[in-house]
Amino acid sequence: MGATPREDVRRALVVCAHPDDVDFGAAGTVASWTAAGIEVTYCLATRGEASGDGSRPRAEVGAIRQGEQLHAADTLGVGEVVFLDHPDGAVEPSLALRRDLARVIRRVRPDRVLTWSPEINWDHVPTAHPDHRAVGTATFAAVYPDARNPNAFPELLADEHLAPWTVAELWLADGPSLLRNHAVDTTEFFDLRMAALRCHVSQVGDKPDLVDRLRGHFADTAARYGLPRGRLAEEFQVVATG
Ligand SMILES: [Zn+2]
């Protein structure tokens, strides 16, 4: 629906700021990809250690949230989860983050990268967390030009033997409504995506209305793309990077 994504995708990389970002925004889509045989890798800039009310040490919170994300990834058939250990709440689109992401892209060699939009969605500000946008900015730079340019971070090639890699397609989540151009019908994967989200016990354990709220949100998205009543969809801005 909308933009036409590539069909020759064998590997996909999802880059997000915090544990639970992908499971709120894109878990149904990830489930549809792994069901179609696409190898999916997650890369998280942080372990989410800055969440909560401050009553627990940050290292403990980070360890709990890391475990929750690993469990959620396993639920969806995601093969690998990489944590880059940038500071939660203080992620910057720095050269250091760009290099970390270019390294992961060159190693995983994904055909498609899904990340968060660098732009603010003024219709729903809570998803436009500064960490999400910093990750979006750094991931865009890692996709274009860093990972494909042998002169960007030359030490990756010289010292780590990581050859340049061109990511063909970028998917952006939670960007401005007007820029979204593609919806994935995730109806069959709704229960699975909710099971993945429920793995984040420290974040969603006290939200009994979560299923109804998200079902309504994804039903509205499906309706906007002309899908029949009862269908559910997740929406993205799909960009060809070539
Ligand atoms: Zn987040």
mmCIF file with all atom_site columns, C-alpha atoms and ligand atoms in Angstrom, residues 17-21 65 129 131-132, ligand 1:
data_model
loop_
_atom_site.group_PDB
_atom_site.id
_atom_site.type_symbol
_atom_site.label_atom_id
_atom_site.label_alt_id
_atom_site.label_comp_id
_atom_site.label_asym_id
_atom_site.label_entity_id
_atom_site.label_seq_id
_atom_site.pdbx_PDB_ins_code
_atom_site.Cartn_x
_atom_site.Cartn_y
_atom_site.Cartn_z
_atom_site.occupancy
_atom_site.B_iso_or_equiv
_atom_site.pdbx_formal_charge
_atom_site.auth_seq_id
_atom_site.auth_comp_id
_atom_site.auth_asym_id
_atom_site.auth_atom_id
_atom_site.pdbx_PDB_model_num
ATOM   1  C  CA . ALA A 1 17  ? 17.170 4.289  20.667 1.00 0.00 ? 17  ALA A CA 1
ATOM   2  C  CA . HIS A 1 18  ? 15.583 2.292  23.488 1.00 0.00 ? 18  HIS A CA 1
ATOM   3  C  CA . PRO A 1 19  ? 14.309 -1.171 24.352 1.00 0.00 ? 19  PRO A CA 1
ATOM   4  C  CA . ASP A 1 20  ? 10.571 -1.246 23.485 1.00 0.00 ? 20  ASP A CA 1
ATOM   5  C  CA . ASP A 1 21  ? 10.719 1.343  20.646 1.00 0.00 ? 21  ASP A CA 1
ATOM   6  C  CA . ARG A 1 65  ? 15.472 -3.688 29.913 1.00 0.00 ? 65  ARG A CA 1
ATOM   7  C  CA . HIS A 1 129 ? 11.801 11.810 21.746 1.00 0.00 ? 129 HIS A CA 1
ATOM   8  C  CA . ASP A 1 131 ? 16.948 10.211 21.415 1.00 0.00 ? 131 ASP A CA 1
ATOM   9  C  CA . HIS A 1 132 ? 14.715 8.790  18.654 1.00 0.00 ? 132 HIS A CA 1
HETATM 10 ZN ZN . ZN  B 2 .   ? 12.089 5.326  22.967 1.00 0.00 ? 1   ZN  B ZN 1
#
